[in-house]
CSV table of C-alpha atoms in Angstrom, one decimal:
chain,number,residue,atom,x,y,z
A,1491,UNK,CA,91.8,108.6,204.9
A,1492,UNK,CA,93.7,107.9,201.7
A,1493,UNK,CA,92.2,108.6,198.3
A,1494,UNK,CA,93.8,106.7,195.5
A,1495,UNK,CA,94.0,107.7,191.8
A,1496,UNK,CA,92.6,105.1,189.4
A,1497,UNK,CA,95.6,105.2,187.0
A,1498,UNK,CA,97.7,103.5,189.7
A,1499,UNK,CA,95.4,100.5,189.6
A,1500,UNK,CA,94.8,99.9,185.8
A,1501,UNK,CA,97.8,97.7,185.5
A,1502,UNK,CA,96.9,95.7,188.5
A,1503,UNK,CA,93.3,95.2,187.3
A,1504,UNK,CA,94.6,93.9,183.9
A,1505,UNK,CA,97.1,91.6,185.6
A,1506,UNK,CA,94.5,90.1,187.9
A,1507,UNK,CA,92.2,89.6,184.9
A,1508,UNK,CA,94.9,87.7,183.0
A,1509,UNK,CA,95.7,85.7,186.1
A,1510,UNK,CA,92.2,84.6,186.7
A,1511,UNK,CA,91.6,83.6,183.1
A,1512,UNK,CA,94.8,81.5,183.0
A,1513,UNK,CA,94.0,79.4,186.1
A,1514,UNK,CA,92.8,76.5,183.9
A,1515,UNK,CA,96.2,76.2,182.3
A,1516,UNK,CA,97.8,74.8,185.5
A,1517,UNK,CA,98.7,71.1,185.5
A,1518,UNK,CA,96.4,69.0,187.7
A,1519,UNK,CA,99.2,67.9,190.0
A,1520,UNK,CA,99.5,71.5,191.3
A,1521,UNK,CA,95.8,71.8,192.2
A,1522,UNK,CA,95.6,70.7,195.8
A,1523,UNK,CA,93.4,72.4,198.4
A,1524,UNK,CA,92.6,72.4,202.1
A,1525,UNK,CA,88.9,71.9,202.4
A,1526,UNK,CA,88.5,72.8,206.0
A,1527,UNK,CA,90.5,76.0,205.8
A,1528,UNK,CA,88.5,77.2,202.8
A,1529,UNK,CA,85.1,76.2,204.4
A,1530,UNK,CA,85.7,78.4,207.4
A,1531,UNK,CA,84.7,81.6,205.8
A,1532,UNK,CA,83.2,83.3,202.7
A,1533,UNK,CA,84.7,86.1,200.7
A,1534,UNK,CA,82.5,89.0,199.6
A,1535,UNK,CA,82.7,92.4,197.9
A,1536,UNK,CA,83.0,95.0,200.7
A,1537,UNK,CA,79.9,96.9,199.5
A,1538,UNK,CA,77.7,94.0,200.6
A,1539,UNK,CA,79.0,94.1,204.2
A,1540,UNK,CA,75.8,95.4,205.9
A,1541,UNK,CA,73.4,92.9,204.4
A,1542,UNK,CA,75.7,89.9,204.6
A,1543,UNK,CA,76.5,90.6,208.3
A,1544,UNK,CA,72.8,90.5,209.1
A,1545,UNK,CA,72.3,87.3,207.1
A,1546,UNK,CA,75.3,85.6,208.8
A,1547,UNK,CA,74.2,86.7,212.3
A,1548,UNK,CA,70.8,85.0,211.9
A,1549,UNK,CA,72.2,82.0,210.1
A,1550,UNK,CA,74.5,81.2,213.0
A,1551,UNK,CA,71.8,81.7,215.6
A,1552,UNK,CA,69.4,79.4,213.7
A,1553,UNK,CA,71.8,76.8,212.3
A,1554,UNK,CA,74.6,76.9,214.8
A,1555,UNK,CA,73.7,73.4,216.0
A,1556,UNK,CA,74.4,72.0,212.5
A,1557,UNK,CA,77.9,73.5,212.3
A,1558,UNK,CA,81.0,71.5,213.3
A,1559,UNK,CA,81.8,74.0,216.0
A,1560,UNK,CA,80.6,77.4,217.2
A,1561,UNK,CA,80.8,80.3,214.8
A,1562,UNK,CA,82.6,78.2,212.2
A,1563,UNK,CA,81.6,80.4,209.2
A,1564,UNK,CA,83.1,83.9,209.1
A,1565,UNK,CA,83.0,86.7,206.7
A,1566,UNK,CA,86.0,88.3,204.9
A,1567,UNK,CA,85.3,91.5,203.0
A,1568,UNK,CA,87.5,92.7,200.2
A,1569,UNK,CA,87.2,93.9,196.6
A,1570,UNK,CA,85.2,91.8,194.1
A,1571,UNK,CA,88.4,90.8,192.2
A,1572,UNK,CA,90.1,89.7,195.3
A,1573,UNK,CA,87.1,87.6,196.3
A,1574,UNK,CA,87.0,85.9,192.8
A,1575,UNK,CA,90.7,85.2,193.0
A,1576,UNK,CA,90.3,83.4,196.3
A,1577,UNK,CA,87.4,81.4,194.9
A,1578,UNK,CA,89.3,80.3,191.8
A,1579,UNK,CA,92.4,79.4,193.9
A,1580,UNK,CA,90.3,77.1,196.2
A,1581,UNK,CA,91.0,79.4,199.2
A,1582,UNK,CA,87.3,79.8,199.8
A,1583,UNK,CA,84.2,77.9,198.5
A,1584,UNK,CA,81.8,80.8,198.5
A,1585,UNK,CA,82.1,84.4,197.1
A,1586,UNK,CA,79.4,87.1,197.0
A,1587,UNK,CA,79.7,89.3,193.9
A,1588,UNK,CA,77.6,91.3,191.5
A,1589,UNK,CA,78.4,89.2,188.5
A,1590,UNK,CA,78.3,85.6,187.3
A,1591,UNK,CA,81.2,83.3,186.5
A,1592,UNK,CA,82.9,84.2,183.2
A,1593,UNK,CA,83.1,81.4,180.6
A,1594,UNK,CA,86.9,81.1,181.3
A,1595,UNK,CA,86.4,81.0,185.1
A,1596,UNK,CA,83.7,78.3,184.8
A,1597,UNK,CA,85.8,76.3,182.4
A,1598,UNK,CA,88.9,76.5,184.7
A,1599,UNK,CA,86.9,75.1,187.6
A,1600,UNK,CA,85.2,72.4,185.6
A,1601,UNK,CA,88.6,71.2,184.2
A,1602,UNK,CA,89.6,70.7,187.9
A,1603,UNK,CA,86.5,68.5,188.4
A,1604,UNK,CA,84.6,71.1,190.4
A,1605,UNK,CA,80.9,72.0,189.8
A,1606,UNK,CA,80.6,75.9,190.1
A,1607,UNK,CA,77.1,77.2,190.8
A,1608,UNK,CA,75.6,80.7,190.7
A,1609,UNK,CA,72.8,81.7,193.0
A,1610,UNK,CA,71.2,85.2,192.8
A,1611,UNK,CA,70.0,86.3,196.3
A,1612,UNK,CA,69.1,90.0,195.9
A,1613,UNK,CA,68.9,93.1,193.8
A,1614,UNK,CA,70.7,96.2,195.0
A,1615,UNK,CA,70.5,99.8,193.8
A,1616,UNK,CA,73.7,101.8,193.3
A,1617,UNK,CA,73.2,105.2,194.9
A,1618,UNK,CA,74.8,108.4,193.7
A,1619,UNK,CA,75.4,110.6,196.8
A,1620,UNK,CA,76.5,114.3,197.1
A,1621,UNK,CA,77.2,116.6,200.0
A,1622,UNK,CA,74.3,118.4,201.7
A,1623,UNK,CA,75.6,121.7,200.4
A,1624,UNK,CA,75.1,120.7,196.8
A,1625,UNK,CA,71.7,122.2,195.8
A,1626,UNK,CA,71.4,119.9,192.7
A,1627,UNK,CA,69.6,116.7,193.4
A,1628,UNK,CA,68.8,115.2,190.0
A,1629,UNK,CA,71.2,113.7,187.5
A,1630,UNK,CA,70.8,111.8,184.2
A,1631,UNK,CA,72.7,108.6,183.3
A,1632,UNK,CA,74.1,110.6,180.4
A,1633,UNK,CA,75.6,113.3,182.6
A,1634,UNK,CA,76.8,110.8,185.1
A,1635,UNK,CA,78.6,108.9,182.3
A,1636,UNK,CA,80.1,112.1,181.1
A,1637,UNK,CA,81.6,112.7,184.6
A,1638,UNK,CA,83.0,109.2,184.7
A,1639,UNK,CA,84.6,109.6,181.3
A,1640,UNK,CA,86.2,112.9,182.3
A,1641,UNK,CA,84.1,114.8,179.8
A,1642,UNK,CA,82.6,116.9,182.6
A,1643,UNK,CA,85.1,117.9,185.3
A,1644,UNK,CA,83.3,120.9,186.7
A,1645,UNK,CA,79.9,121.1,188.3
A,1646,UNK,CA,79.0,124.0,186.1
A,1647,UNK,CA,79.4,121.8,183.0
A,1648,UNK,CA,76.5,119.7,184.3
A,1649,UNK,CA,74.6,122.4,186.2
A,1650,UNK,CA,75.4,125.9,184.6
A,1651,UNK,CA,74.5,127.8,187.8
A,1652,UNK,CA,76.6,125.6,190.1
A,1653,UNK,CA,79.4,127.4,192.0
A,1654,UNK,CA,81.0,124.2,193.5
A,1655,UNK,CA,84.0,124.1,191.1
A,1656,UNK,CA,85.7,120.8,190.3
A,1657,UNK,CA,83.8,117.6,190.5
A,1658,UNK,CA,85.5,115.3,193.0
A,1659,UNK,CA,84.4,111.7,192.2
A,1660,UNK,CA,85.0,108.9,194.8
A,1661,UNK,CA,84.4,105.2,194.6
A,1662,UNK,CA,84.6,102.6,197.4
A,1663,UNK,CA,87.6,100.6,196.0
A,1664,UNK,CA,89.5,100.6,192.7
A,1665,UNK,CA,88.7,96.9,192.2
A,1666,UNK,CA,85.2,96.8,193.6
A,1667,UNK,CA,81.9,95.6,192.1
A,1668,UNK,CA,80.8,99.2,191.9
A,1669,UNK,CA,83.6,100.2,189.7
A,1670,UNK,CA,83.1,97.2,187.4
A,1671,UNK,CA,79.4,97.9,187.1
A,1672,UNK,CA,80.1,101.5,186.0
A,1673,UNK,CA,82.8,100.4,183.5
A,1674,UNK,CA,80.6,97.6,182.0
A,1675,UNK,CA,77.1,99.2,182.2
A,1676,UNK,CA,77.8,102.9,181.8
A,1677,UNK,CA,81.1,103.2,179.9
A,1678,UNK,CA,80.9,100.3,177.5
A,1679,UNK,CA,84.0,98.7,178.9
A,1680,UNK,CA,86.2,101.8,178.8
A,1681,UNK,CA,88.5,102.0,181.8
A,1682,UNK,CA,88.1,104.9,184.3
A,1683,UNK,CA,91.2,107.0,184.0
A,1684,UNK,CA,90.5,110.6,184.9
A,1685,UNK,CA,92.3,113.0,187.3
A,1686,UNK,CA,89.2,114.0,189.1
A,1687,UNK,CA,88.1,110.3,189.9
A,1688,UNK,CA,89.6,108.4,192.8
A,1689,UNK,CA,88.8,105.7,195.4
A,1690,UNK,CA,89.1,105.1,199.1
A,1691,UNK,CA,89.1,101.5,200.4
A,1692,UNK,CA,85.7,101.0,202.1
A,1693,UNK,CA,82.1,102.0,201.5
A,1694,UNK,CA,81.8,103.8,204.8
A,1695,UNK,CA,84.8,106.0,203.8
A,1696,UNK,CA,82.8,107.1,200.7
A,1697,UNK,CA,80.0,108.4,202.9
A,1698,UNK,CA,82.6,110.1,205.2
A,1699,UNK,CA,84.4,111.7,202.3
A,1700,UNK,CA,81.2,113.1,200.7
A,1701,UNK,CA,80.0,114.4,204.1
A,1702,UNK,CA,83.2,116.4,204.4
A,1703,UNK,CA,83.7,117.5,200.8
A,1704,UNK,CA,81.1,119.9,199.3
A,1705,UNK,CA,82.1,119.3,195.7
A,1706,UNK,CA,82.3,115.5,196.0
A,1707,UNK,CA,80.1,112.9,194.4
A,1708,UNK,CA,80.2,109.2,195.5
A,1709,UNK,CA,78.9,105.9,194.2
A,1710,UNK,CA,77.9,103.3,196.8
A,1711,UNK,CA,75.6,100.3,197.3
A,1712,UNK,CA,72.2,101.5,198.7
A,1713,UNK,CA,72.3,98.9,201.5
A,1714,UNK,CA,74.9,101.2,203.2
A,1715,UNK,CA,72.6,104.2,203.2
A,1716,UNK,CA,69.5,103.1,205.1
A,1717,UNK,CA,69.1,105.1,208.3
A,1718,UNK,CA,68.9,102.6,211.1
A,1719,UNK,CA,66.8,105.1,213.1
A,1720,UNK,CA,64.0,104.6,210.6
A,1721,UNK,CA,62.3,101.2,211.0
A,1722,UNK,CA,60.3,101.7,207.9
A,1723,UNK,CA,63.4,101.9,205.6
A,1724,UNK,CA,62.0,104.9,203.7
A,1725,UNK,CA,64.7,107.4,204.5
A,1726,UNK,CA,68.4,107.4,203.8
A,1727,UNK,CA,71.2,108.7,206.0
A,1728,UNK,CA,70.5,112.3,206.9
A,1729,UNK,CA,74.1,113.5,206.6
A,1730,UNK,CA,74.3,113.2,202.8
A,1731,UNK,CA,72.0,113.7,199.8
A,1732,UNK,CA,71.0,110.8,197.7
A,1733,UNK,CA,70.5,112.0,194.1
A,1734,UNK,CA,67.5,111.3,191.9
A,1735,UNK,CA,68.6,109.5,188.7
A,1736,UNK,CA,66.9,109.6,185.3
A,1737,UNK,CA,67.2,107.5,182.2
A,1738,UNK,CA,66.3,110.5,180.1
A,1739,UNK,CA,69.0,112.9,178.8
A,1740,UNK,CA,67.7,115.8,180.9
A,1741,UNK,CA,66.8,114.9,184.5
A,1742,UNK,CA,64.1,116.6,186.6
A,1743,UNK,CA,62.0,115.7,189.6
A,1744,UNK,CA,59.3,114.2,187.4
A,1745,UNK,CA,61.4,111.7,185.5
A,1746,UNK,CA,64.0,110.8,188.2
A,1747,UNK,CA,63.9,108.6,191.3
A,1748,UNK,CA,66.0,107.3,194.2
A,1749,UNK,CA,66.9,103.6,194.8
A,1750,UNK,CA,63.9,102.7,196.9
A,1751,UNK,CA,62.6,99.1,196.8
A,1752,UNK,CA,59.5,100.1,194.8
A,1753,UNK,CA,61.6,101.7,192.0
A,1754,UNK,CA,63.9,98.7,191.9
A,1755,UNK,CA,60.9,96.4,191.6
A,1756,UNK,CA,59.2,98.4,188.8
A,1757,UNK,CA,62.5,98.9,186.9
A,1758,UNK,CA,62.2,102.6,187.0
A,1759,UNK,CA,65.5,103.1,188.9
A,1760,UNK,CA,68.3,102.6,186.3
A,1761,UNK,CA,71.3,101.6,188.4
A,1762,UNK,CA,70.4,98.1,189.6
A,1763,UNK,CA,72.7,95.1,190.1
A,1764,UNK,CA,72.2,91.5,191.1
A,1765,UNK,CA,74.0,90.1,194.2
A,1766,UNK,CA,75.2,86.5,193.5
A,1767,UNK,CA,76.4,83.8,195.7
A,1768,UNK,CA,79.1,81.9,193.7
A,1769,UNK,CA,79.7,78.5,195.1
A,1770,UNK,CA,82.4,76.0,194.3
A,1771,UNK,CA,82.2,73.8,197.4
A,1772,UNK,CA,83.0,70.1,196.6
A,1773,UNK,CA,80.6,69.0,199.4
A,1774,UNK,CA,77.6,70.5,201.2
A,1775,UNK,CA,79.2,72.3,204.1
A,1776,UNK,CA,78.6,75.6,205.9
A,1777,UNK,CA,79.3,77.8,202.9
A,1778,UNK,CA,76.7,76.0,200.7
A,1779,UNK,CA,74.2,76.0,203.6
A,1780,UNK,CA,74.7,79.7,204.1
A,1781,UNK,CA,74.2,80.5,200.4
A,1782,UNK,CA,71.0,78.5,200.5
A,1783,UNK,CA,69.8,80.2,203.7
A,1784,UNK,CA,70.0,83.6,201.9
A,1785,UNK,CA,67.4,82.4,199.5
A,1786,UNK,CA,65.1,80.8,202.1
A,1787,UNK,CA,62.1,82.8,203.3
A,1788,UNK,CA,63.9,83.9,206.5
A,1789,UNK,CA,67.0,85.0,204.5
A,1790,UNK,CA,64.9,86.8,201.9
A,1791,UNK,CA,62.9,88.6,204.7
A,1792,UNK,CA,66.2,90.0,206.0
A,1793,UNK,CA,66.9,91.3,202.5
A,1794,UNK,CA,63.5,92.9,202.3
A,1795,UNK,CA,63.9,94.6,205.7
A,1796,UNK,CA,67.3,95.9,204.6
A,1797,UNK,CA,65.5,97.8,201.8
A,1798,UNK,CA,67.0,95.7,199.1
A,1799,UNK,CA,64.8,93.7,196.7
A,1800,UNK,CA,64.6,89.9,197.3
A,1801,UNK,CA,64.8,87.6,194.3
A,1802,UNK,CA,62.2,85.2,195.7
A,1803,UNK,CA,58.9,86.3,197.3
A,1804,UNK,CA,55.4,87.5,196.7
A,1805,UNK,CA,55.5,91.3,196.7
A,1806,UNK,CA,52.3,93.2,196.8
A,1807,UNK,CA,52.3,96.8,195.3
A,1808,UNK,CA,49.3,99.0,196.2
A,1809,UNK,CA,48.5,102.4,194.8
A,1810,UNK,CA,47.8,105.0,197.5
A,1811,UNK,CA,46.1,108.3,197.0
A,1812,UNK,CA,47.4,111.0,199.5
A,1813,UNK,CA,44.8,113.6,200.2
A,1814,UNK,CA,46.2,116.9,201.5
């Protein structure tokens, strides 16, 4: 498994940002597209792979009779930036991201006589995971931001009694929605550029890396972590440790929590992002129908069972007293 340094991707990230913002400057005569080719699949950030695969499986089973031919709609998983690039270049009509259209992106599409739409479908918690050998299970947002800024590069600088040595930080992809969330929400827009921070290419590789590396810490969408052996969705994968996260400067078991649905719903868990379906389809085809399906009761029920938080639905929260 390759682990990439972030400094190799800073220039590429900036280039793609400039490219996407300048799409609206192209003359109209250069803006042709192949509708059928773009309607055959959707593009999505790779961190949403588990939940979107489940949604697509049921969508095809239920609505296959309405599609032009069997299994027309397919999924292509990539980084968030790559998905946005395909959407803006009319190479797909649907992209799943953790952000809305920017003003420049929307303007670019509208100048080409498109009608871009944003559709929130779910809320996902970003999980911070560590190796089972790491005895420390609570972390504050302040300390996590220090690690991302390179201000804390050894575990003992966060936990004075730790003997794990250097902090080895791993993301899912240098251009993923996870990286963008951390940059925007935790670092105030500062780029990640630290020697102890790197990335693999897929979310599953983050879990594998942390499982094998005692001093590692990973950041991943919580929909990757639900243990399929647990039908109640109240446990995470047993081979890694999911950290408790606190908004307070000093984290402990009383002021920290994990990304369970209840804590996403109440707002107690601090690392929450919205999953959006971004649509630019010039007609109502399979991409638009799939995006709509994700918000229908059946699609929202799939999200609920996957331990994410639906955006639509009546959720009942009950207080339970456990008597020992």
